CSV table of C-alpha atoms in Angstrom, one decimal:
chain,number,residue,atom,x,y,z
A,1,MET,CA,-119.6,91.5,-45.9
A,2,LEU,CA,-117.7,89.6,-43.2
A,3,SER,CA,-120.7,88.6,-41.1
A,4,ARG,CA,-122.1,86.4,-43.8
A,5,GLN,CA,-118.8,84.5,-44.1
A,6,ILE,CA,-118.5,83.8,-40.4
A,7,ALA,CA,-122.2,83.6,-39.3
A,8,SER,CA,-121.8,80.3,-37.5
A,9,LYS,CA,-119.0,81.7,-35.3
A,10,LEU,CA,-121.1,84.7,-34.4
A,11,ARG,CA,-123.7,82.6,-32.6
A,12,ASN,CA,-121.1,82.3,-29.8
A,13,PHE,CA,-121.5,85.9,-28.8
A,14,GLU,CA,-124.2,87.7,-26.9
A,15,THR,CA,-126.1,90.1,-29.1
A,16,PRO,CA,-126.3,92.9,-29.9
A,17,PHE,CA,-122.7,93.6,-30.7
A,18,TYR,CA,-120.6,95.4,-33.3
A,19,LEU,CA,-118.5,93.2,-35.6
A,20,TYR,CA,-115.4,95.0,-36.9
A,21,ASP,CA,-113.5,93.7,-40.0
A,22,THR,CA,-110.0,94.9,-39.1
A,23,ALA,CA,-108.6,93.6,-42.4
A,24,LEU,CA,-111.0,95.9,-44.3
A,25,LEU,CA,-110.1,98.8,-42.0
A,26,ARG,CA,-106.4,98.2,-42.9
A,27,GLN,CA,-107.2,98.1,-46.6
A,28,THR,CA,-109.1,101.4,-46.3
A,29,LEU,CA,-106.2,103.0,-44.4
A,30,GLU,CA,-103.7,101.8,-46.9
A,31,SER,CA,-105.9,103.3,-49.7
A,32,VAL,CA,-106.2,106.7,-48.1
A,33,VAL,CA,-102.5,106.9,-47.2
A,34,TYR,CA,-101.4,105.8,-50.6
A,35,GLU,CA,-103.7,108.2,-52.5
A,36,SER,CA,-103.0,111.2,-50.2
A,37,LYS,CA,-99.2,110.8,-50.5
A,38,LYS,CA,-99.4,111.4,-54.2
A,39,TYR,CA,-100.1,115.0,-53.5
A,40,GLY,CA,-98.5,115.4,-50.1
A,41,TYR,CA,-101.8,115.8,-48.4
A,42,LYS,CA,-102.2,115.4,-44.6
A,43,VAL,CA,-105.1,113.2,-43.3
A,44,HIS,CA,-106.7,113.3,-39.9
A,45,TYR,CA,-109.2,110.8,-38.6
A,46,ALA,CA,-112.4,112.3,-37.2
A,47,ILE,CA,-112.5,110.4,-33.9
A,48,LYS,CA,-116.2,111.2,-33.3
A,49,ALA,CA,-117.0,108.6,-35.9
A,50,ASN,CA,-115.7,105.8,-33.7
A,51,TYR,CA,-113.4,105.9,-30.7
A,52,ASP,CA,-113.0,102.2,-30.1
A,53,ASP,CA,-109.6,101.5,-28.6
A,54,HIS,CA,-108.8,98.6,-30.8
A,55,LEU,CA,-109.6,100.5,-34.0
A,56,LEU,CA,-107.7,103.6,-32.8
A,57,ALA,CA,-104.6,101.5,-32.3
A,58,ILE,CA,-104.8,100.3,-35.9
A,59,ILE,CA,-105.4,103.8,-37.2
A,60,ARG,CA,-102.4,105.1,-35.3
A,61,GLU,CA,-100.2,102.6,-37.1
A,62,TYR,CA,-100.9,104.4,-40.4
A,63,GLY,CA,-99.7,107.8,-39.2
A,64,LEU,CA,-103.0,109.7,-39.3
A,65,GLY,CA,-103.6,112.8,-37.3
A,66,ILE,CA,-106.8,113.3,-35.3
A,67,ASP,CA,-109.7,115.6,-35.7
A,68,CYS,CA,-111.6,116.2,-32.4
A,69,ALA,CA,-115.0,117.8,-31.6
A,70,SER,CA,-114.8,117.9,-27.8
A,71,GLY,CA,-112.4,118.1,-25.0
A,72,ASN,CA,-112.9,114.5,-24.1
A,73,GLU,CA,-112.2,113.4,-27.7
A,74,LEU,CA,-109.0,115.4,-27.5
A,75,ARG,CA,-108.1,113.7,-24.2
A,76,LYS,CA,-108.9,110.3,-25.7
A,77,ALA,CA,-106.7,110.9,-28.7
A,78,ILE,CA,-103.7,111.9,-26.6
A,79,GLU,CA,-104.2,109.0,-24.2
A,80,ALA,CA,-104.4,106.7,-27.2
A,81,GLY,CA,-100.9,107.8,-28.2
A,82,PHE,CA,-101.6,110.2,-31.0
A,83,ASP,CA,-99.1,113.1,-31.4
A,84,PRO,CA,-100.7,116.4,-30.2
A,85,ARG,CA,-98.9,118.1,-33.1
A,86,GLY,CA,-101.2,116.2,-35.4
A,87,ILE,CA,-104.4,117.0,-33.6
A,88,VAL,CA,-106.9,119.6,-34.6
A,89,TYR,CA,-109.9,120.6,-32.4
A,90,ALA,CA,-113.1,122.0,-33.7
A,91,GLY,CA,-116.5,122.5,-32.2
A,92,VAL,CA,-119.0,125.4,-31.9
A,93,GLY,CA,-119.3,125.3,-28.1
A,94,LYS,CA,-115.9,124.6,-26.5
A,95,ARG,CA,-116.1,124.9,-22.7
A,96,ASP,CA,-113.5,127.0,-20.8
A,97,LYS,CA,-111.9,123.9,-19.3
A,98,GLU,CA,-111.7,122.3,-22.7
A,99,LEU,CA,-110.0,125.3,-24.3
A,100,ARG,CA,-107.5,125.6,-21.4
A,101,TYR,CA,-106.7,121.9,-21.8
A,102,ALA,CA,-106.2,122.2,-25.6
A,103,ILE,CA,-104.0,125.2,-25.1
A,104,GLU,CA,-101.8,123.3,-22.6
A,105,GLN,CA,-101.4,120.4,-25.0
A,106,LYS,CA,-99.9,122.5,-27.8
A,107,ILE,CA,-101.9,120.8,-30.5
A,108,LEU,CA,-101.6,121.5,-34.2
A,109,ALA,CA,-104.5,124.0,-34.1
A,110,ILE,CA,-107.7,124.9,-32.4
A,111,ASN,CA,-110.3,125.5,-35.1
A,112,CYS,CA,-112.1,128.6,-34.0
A,113,GLU,CA,-115.8,129.0,-34.8
A,114,SER,CA,-116.6,132.5,-33.5
A,115,ILE,CA,-114.9,135.7,-32.8
A,116,GLN,CA,-115.7,135.4,-29.1
A,117,GLU,CA,-113.9,132.1,-29.1
A,118,LEU,CA,-110.9,133.7,-30.6
A,119,GLU,CA,-110.9,136.4,-28.0
A,120,LEU,CA,-111.3,133.8,-25.2
A,121,ILE,CA,-108.3,131.7,-26.5
A,122,ASN,CA,-106.3,134.9,-26.7
A,123,GLN,CA,-107.2,135.7,-23.0
A,124,PHE,CA,-106.5,132.2,-21.7
A,125,SER,CA,-103.2,132.1,-23.6
A,126,ALA,CA,-102.1,135.4,-22.2
A,127,GLU,CA,-102.9,134.3,-18.7
A,128,ILE,CA,-100.5,131.4,-18.9
A,129,GLY,CA,-97.9,133.2,-21.0
A,130,THR,CA,-98.1,131.3,-24.3
A,131,ILE,CA,-99.2,131.8,-27.9
A,132,THR,CA,-101.7,129.3,-29.3
A,133,ASP,CA,-101.9,128.1,-32.9
A,134,VAL,CA,-105.4,128.5,-34.3
A,135,ALA,CA,-107.2,128.0,-37.5
A,136,LEU,CA,-110.2,130.0,-38.6
A,137,ARG,CA,-113.2,127.8,-39.4
A,138,ILE,CA,-114.9,129.7,-42.1
A,139,ASN,CA,-118.5,129.0,-43.1
A,140,PRO,CA,-118.3,128.9,-46.9
A,141,ASP,CA,-122.1,128.9,-47.6
A,142,ILE,CA,-122.1,125.8,-49.9
A,143,ASP,CA,-124.9,123.3,-50.4
A,144,PRO,CA,-123.3,119.9,-50.0
A,145,LYS,CA,-126.2,117.9,-51.6
A,146,THR,CA,-126.6,115.6,-48.6
A,147,ASN,CA,-129.0,115.0,-45.8
A,148,HIS,CA,-130.0,118.4,-44.3
A,149,CYS,CA,-129.3,117.0,-40.8
A,150,ILE,CA,-125.6,116.6,-41.6
A,151,ASP,CA,-124.8,119.6,-43.8
A,152,THR,CA,-122.5,122.0,-41.9
A,153,GLY,CA,-121.4,124.6,-44.5
A,154,GLN,CA,-124.5,126.6,-45.4
A,155,ALA,CA,-125.0,130.3,-44.4
A,156,ASP,CA,-127.4,129.6,-41.5
A,157,SER,CA,-125.5,126.7,-40.1
A,158,LYS,CA,-124.2,127.0,-36.5
A,159,PHE,CA,-120.8,125.8,-37.7
A,160,GLY,CA,-117.9,128.2,-38.5
A,161,ILE,CA,-117.5,132.0,-38.6
A,162,SER,CA,-119.4,133.9,-41.3
A,163,TYR,CA,-116.9,134.8,-44.0
A,164,GLU,CA,-118.4,138.3,-44.1
A,165,GLU,CA,-117.9,138.7,-40.3
A,166,VAL,CA,-114.2,137.7,-40.6
A,167,LEU,CA,-113.7,140.3,-43.3
A,168,GLU,CA,-115.5,143.0,-41.3
A,169,HIS,CA,-113.5,142.3,-38.1
A,170,ALA,CA,-110.2,141.4,-39.8
A,171,ALA,CA,-108.3,144.4,-38.2
A,172,GLU,CA,-109.4,143.5,-34.7
A,173,ILE,CA,-108.7,139.8,-35.2
A,174,LYS,CA,-105.2,140.5,-36.3
A,175,LYS,CA,-104.5,142.6,-33.2
A,176,LEU,CA,-104.9,139.6,-30.9
A,177,GLN,CA,-101.4,139.1,-29.4
A,178,ASN,CA,-101.6,135.5,-28.0
A,179,VAL,CA,-103.0,133.6,-31.0
A,180,ASN,CA,-101.0,132.6,-34.1
A,181,PHE,CA,-103.1,132.1,-37.2
A,182,VAL,CA,-101.7,128.9,-38.9
A,183,GLY,CA,-104.7,127.7,-40.9
A,184,ILE,CA,-108.1,128.0,-42.6
A,185,HIS,CA,-110.6,125.3,-41.9
A,186,LEU,CA,-113.8,124.5,-43.8
A,187,HIS,CA,-116.2,121.6,-43.6
A,188,ILE,CA,-119.3,121.6,-45.7
A,189,GLY,CA,-121.1,118.4,-44.6
A,190,SER,CA,-121.0,114.6,-44.3
A,191,GLN,CA,-122.0,111.6,-46.5
A,192,ILE,CA,-121.3,113.6,-49.8
A,193,ARG,CA,-121.6,111.3,-52.8
A,194,GLU,CA,-121.8,114.0,-55.5
A,195,LEU,CA,-118.1,114.8,-55.9
A,196,HIS,CA,-118.7,117.9,-58.0
A,197,VAL,CA,-119.6,119.6,-54.7
A,198,PHE,CA,-115.9,119.5,-53.8
A,199,GLU,CA,-115.1,121.5,-56.9
A,200,ASN,CA,-117.4,124.2,-55.7
A,201,MET,CA,-115.7,124.1,-52.3
A,202,CYS,CA,-112.3,124.5,-53.8
A,203,ASN,CA,-113.3,127.4,-55.9
A,204,LYS,CA,-114.8,129.1,-52.8
A,205,VAL,CA,-111.7,128.4,-50.7
A,206,ASN,CA,-109.5,129.9,-53.4
A,207,VAL,CA,-111.4,133.2,-53.1
A,208,ILE,CA,-111.4,133.1,-49.3
A,209,ILE,CA,-107.7,132.6,-49.1
A,210,GLU,CA,-106.9,135.3,-51.7
A,211,ASN,CA,-109.1,137.9,-49.9
A,212,LEU,CA,-107.7,137.1,-46.4
A,213,GLU,CA,-104.1,137.2,-47.6
A,214,ARG,CA,-104.9,140.6,-49.2
A,215,LEU,CA,-105.9,141.7,-45.7
A,216,GLY,CA,-102.5,140.6,-44.3
A,217,PHE,CA,-103.3,137.1,-42.9
A,218,THR,CA,-100.8,134.3,-43.5
A,219,PHE,CA,-101.6,130.6,-43.2
A,220,ARG,CA,-99.5,127.5,-43.2
A,221,PHE,CA,-102.3,125.1,-44.1
A,222,VAL,CA,-105.8,124.8,-45.5
A,223,ASP,CA,-108.0,122.2,-43.9
A,224,VAL,CA,-110.8,121.3,-46.3
A,225,GLY,CA,-112.6,118.9,-43.9
A,226,GLY,CA,-113.9,115.6,-45.0
A,227,GLY,CA,-117.4,114.5,-45.9
A,228,LEU,CA,-116.6,111.8,-48.5
A,229,GLY,CA,-119.6,109.4,-48.5
A,230,VAL,CA,-119.9,105.7,-48.4
A,231,ASN,CA,-122.2,103.2,-50.2
A,232,TYR,CA,-124.9,102.4,-47.7
A,233,ASP,CA,-127.1,100.9,-50.4
A,234,VAL,CA,-124.9,98.1,-51.6
A,235,PRO,CA,-121.7,98.2,-49.5
A,236,GLU,CA,-120.3,95.1,-51.1
A,237,ASN,CA,-120.0,97.1,-54.4
A,238,GLU,CA,-117.8,99.7,-52.8
A,239,PRO,CA,-116.2,98.6,-49.6
A,240,ILE,CA,-113.5,101.3,-49.8
A,241,PRO,CA,-114.6,104.8,-50.7
A,242,ASN,CA,-113.2,106.7,-53.7
A,243,PHE,CA,-110.4,108.6,-52.1
A,244,ALA,CA,-108.5,108.8,-55.4
A,245,SER,CA,-111.2,110.8,-57.2
A,246,LEU,CA,-111.7,113.2,-54.3
A,247,PHE,CA,-107.9,113.9,-54.0
A,248,SER,CA,-107.7,114.4,-57.8
A,249,ILE,CA,-110.6,116.9,-57.7
A,250,VAL,CA,-108.9,118.9,-54.9
A,251,HIS,CA,-105.6,118.8,-56.7
A,252,ASN,CA,-107.0,120.1,-59.9
A,253,HIS,CA,-109.2,122.8,-58.4
A,254,LEU,CA,-107.6,124.0,-55.2
A,255,ALA,CA,-105.1,126.8,-55.8
A,256,VAL,CA,-103.4,127.7,-52.5
A,257,GLY,CA,-99.7,127.6,-53.6
A,258,ASP,CA,-97.3,125.8,-51.3
A,259,LYS,CA,-99.7,125.6,-48.3
A,260,GLU,CA,-100.3,122.2,-46.7
A,261,VAL,CA,-103.7,120.7,-47.6
A,262,HIS,CA,-105.4,118.7,-44.8
A,263,PHE,CA,-108.4,116.4,-44.8
A,264,GLU,CA,-110.6,115.0,-41.9
A,265,PHE,CA,-112.2,111.6,-42.6
A,266,GLY,CA,-114.3,109.7,-40.2
A,267,ARG,CA,-117.2,107.9,-41.8
A,268,SER,CA,-115.2,107.0,-45.0
A,269,ILE,CA,-112.5,105.3,-42.9
A,270,VAL,CA,-114.6,103.2,-40.5
A,271,ALA,CA,-118.2,102.9,-41.7
A,272,GLU,CA,-117.8,99.9,-43.9
A,273,CYS,CA,-115.6,97.9,-41.5
A,274,GLY,CA,-118.4,97.7,-38.9
A,275,GLU,CA,-121.7,95.8,-38.8
A,276,LEU,CA,-124.3,95.7,-36.0
A,277,ILE,CA,-125.2,92.0,-35.3
A,278,THR,CA,-128.6,91.5,-33.6
A,279,SER,CA,-130.9,88.5,-32.8
A,280,VAL,CA,-134.5,88.2,-33.7
A,281,LEU,CA,-136.7,88.1,-30.6
A,282,PHE,CA,-140.2,87.9,-32.0
A,283,ASN,CA,-142.3,88.0,-35.2
A,284,LYS,CA,-145.7,89.5,-35.2
A,285,THR,CA,-148.2,91.0,-37.6
A,286,THR,CA,-150.1,94.2,-36.9
A,287,ALA,CA,-153.8,94.8,-37.4
A,288,THR,CA,-153.0,96.4,-40.7
A,289,GLY,CA,-151.1,93.4,-41.9
A,290,ARG,CA,-147.6,94.8,-41.4
A,291,ARG,CA,-145.1,92.0,-40.6
A,292,LEU,CA,-142.8,93.0,-37.8
A,293,VAL,CA,-139.4,91.5,-37.0
A,294,ILE,CA,-138.5,92.6,-33.4
A,295,VAL,CA,-134.7,92.4,-32.8
A,296,ASP,CA,-132.7,92.8,-29.6
A,297,ALA,CA,-130.9,95.9,-30.9
A,298,SER,CA,-132.5,99.3,-30.9
A,299,MET,CA,-132.0,103.0,-31.4
A,300,THR,CA,-129.8,102.8,-28.3
A,301,GLU,CA,-127.2,100.8,-30.2
A,302,LEU,CA,-127.7,102.5,-33.6
A,303,ILE,CA,-129.6,105.7,-33.6
A,304,ARG,CA,-128.9,106.9,-37.1
A,305,PRO,CA,-132.2,105.5,-38.7
A,306,ALA,CA,-134.3,107.1,-36.0
A,307,LEU,CA,-132.3,110.4,-35.8
A,308,TYR,CA,-131.6,111.0,-39.5
A,309,GLY,CA,-133.9,108.6,-41.4
A,310,SER,CA,-130.6,106.9,-42.5
A,311,TYR,CA,-130.5,103.7,-44.4
A,312,HIS,CA,-128.5,100.6,-43.5
A,313,ASN,CA,-128.6,97.5,-45.6
A,314,ILE,CA,-129.9,94.6,-43.5
A,315,GLU,CA,-129.4,90.9,-44.2
A,316,ASN,CA,-130.5,87.7,-42.4
A,317,ILE,CA,-127.1,85.9,-42.2
A,318,THR,CA,-128.3,82.7,-40.7
A,319,SER,CA,-131.6,81.8,-42.4
A,320,GLU,CA,-131.5,78.9,-44.7
A,321,GLU,CA,-134.9,79.7,-46.4
A,322,GLU,CA,-134.8,80.2,-50.1
A,323,HIS,CA,-137.6,82.8,-50.5
A,324,ASN,CA,-137.8,86.4,-49.2
A,325,VAL,CA,-140.5,88.1,-47.3
A,326,LYS,CA,-141.1,91.9,-46.7
A,327,TYR,CA,-140.7,92.9,-43.1
A,328,THR,CA,-140.4,96.0,-41.0
A,329,VAL,CA,-137.4,95.6,-38.6
A,330,VAL,CA,-137.9,97.3,-35.3
A,331,GLY,CA,-136.0,97.5,-32.0
A,332,THR,CA,-136.8,97.2,-28.3
A,333,ALA,CA,-136.7,100.9,-27.3
A,334,CYS,CA,-139.9,102.4,-26.0
A,335,GLU,CA,-140.2,104.8,-28.9
A,336,SER,CA,-142.3,104.6,-32.0
A,337,THR,CA,-139.4,105.9,-34.1
A,338,ASP,CA,-137.3,102.9,-33.1
A,339,VAL,CA,-137.5,101.4,-36.6
A,340,PHE,CA,-134.4,100.2,-38.5
A,341,GLN,CA,-136.1,99.8,-41.9
A,342,GLU,CA,-139.6,99.5,-43.4
A,343,ASN,CA,-140.5,97.0,-46.1
A,344,VAL,CA,-137.1,95.3,-46.1
A,345,SER,CA,-136.8,92.1,-48.1
A,346,LEU,CA,-135.2,89.3,-46.0
A,347,LYS,CA,-135.0,85.6,-46.2
A,348,LYS,CA,-137.9,84.2,-44.2
A,349,THR,CA,-137.0,85.2,-40.6
A,350,ARG,CA,-137.7,83.4,-37.4
A,351,ARG,CA,-136.9,83.8,-33.7
A,352,GLY,CA,-133.1,83.3,-33.1
A,353,ASP,CA,-132.0,84.3,-36.6
A,354,LEU,CA,-129.1,86.8,-36.7
A,355,LEU,CA,-129.4,90.0,-38.7
A,356,ALA,CA,-126.5,92.2,-39.8
A,357,LEU,CA,-127.0,95.9,-40.2
A,358,LYS,CA,-124.2,96.9,-42.5
A,359,SER,CA,-122.0,100.0,-42.8
A,360,ALA,CA,-122.4,100.6,-39.1
A,361,GLY,CA,-118.8,101.3,-38.1
A,362,ALA,CA,-119.3,105.1,-38.1
A,363,TYR,CA,-121.6,106.9,-35.7
A,364,GLY,CA,-122.9,103.6,-34.4
A,365,MET,CA,-121.2,102.8,-31.1
A,366,SER,CA,-120.0,106.4,-30.7
A,367,MET,CA,-123.6,107.5,-30.6
A,368,ALA,CA,-124.9,104.6,-28.4
A,369,SER,CA,-126.9,105.4,-25.3
A,370,ARG,CA,-128.3,103.6,-22.2
A,371,TYR,CA,-131.8,104.8,-22.7
A,372,ASN,CA,-134.3,102.4,-21.1
A,373,LEU,CA,-131.2,101.3,-19.1
A,374,HIS,CA,-130.0,99.2,-22.0
A,375,ASP,CA,-126.5,97.8,-21.8
A,376,LEU,CA,-124.0,99.3,-24.2
A,377,PRO,CA,-123.2,96.8,-27.0
A,378,GLY,CA,-120.1,94.8,-27.1
A,379,ALA,CA,-117.5,94.5,-29.8
A,380,VAL,CA,-116.0,91.6,-31.8
A,381,TYR,CA,-112.9,92.0,-33.9
A,382,SER,CA,-112.0,89.8,-36.9
A,383,ASP,CA,-108.4,89.7,-35.9
A,384,GLU,CA,-109.3,88.1,-32.6
A,385,LEU,CA,-111.6,85.4,-33.9
């Protein structure tokens, strides 16, 4: 990864900070655009993964739309120059002011996640004398074979409208005068590495579309979400996710006629281009013999390990030692769960060494907090070095 190649330069910056390899980001964007164009697919970037201004400016160059999960994300996307007509807005708990703002912006679609939400959008749209384009976010009840904390498409999930509920209330839904049904949206989960799961998704979508059309619904597009995983274990072996295989699977199994097919990728676009760089503060050994490396980053900069038990490959990028030692890498937050990794093998590590936590470009900075009144981490970009 980039940090190893430029380790000496990184000593000039105050840690902890995020290092972004903008060349890798561009290569990833080139791949997703090239592969999607083979089938005429539309790609949106899930801005929740990382809303860094510098990265958004690069992503905008490649013509991607935006997938938002809050009113502030929607506002951020518009202020960053993305065309509202390429923006979709999902989320189970949209506030009234967020819905009103989305309606006013005339975005591509509000992805509705409950019948009450549909009724509210219809009411707000009627009040201002407009018709709002919406997509039905259907819960397809599919096991995505991923971390249970980030699956979103099983029957008891809070996300989406129950397929059975849509069928039961189809007649009432169709009577809503101020909403225009333009799409179907599904998202089954995140960090999916078993691609056969997407085959199951396509088969389920085919049935859903067929049954809804039989009831008189018409749709312009099908949004199959994202979820394509990245290689957290050995990121050097797969710096760019396998977009080609995913698109091929969808092409071969999704049967929706001439409807547009949309995707929403967040992690798979930005995860591998980002690393969290942190300095070693102290070494100590516990009474049980566990060797601790205490770094100046913590769960406030990268919460995924504490929140999900997620793995990030860690490397000492400045040690000149030849042999490795097993350590537990911990952060500065006043929480026992503030552990980046147990029993990680690192070159012998001393105070002042720089460690890189890899594949941290997604859900790193965007989930950072100021717990313990920590400062938010800075950012360093390869194209500015």
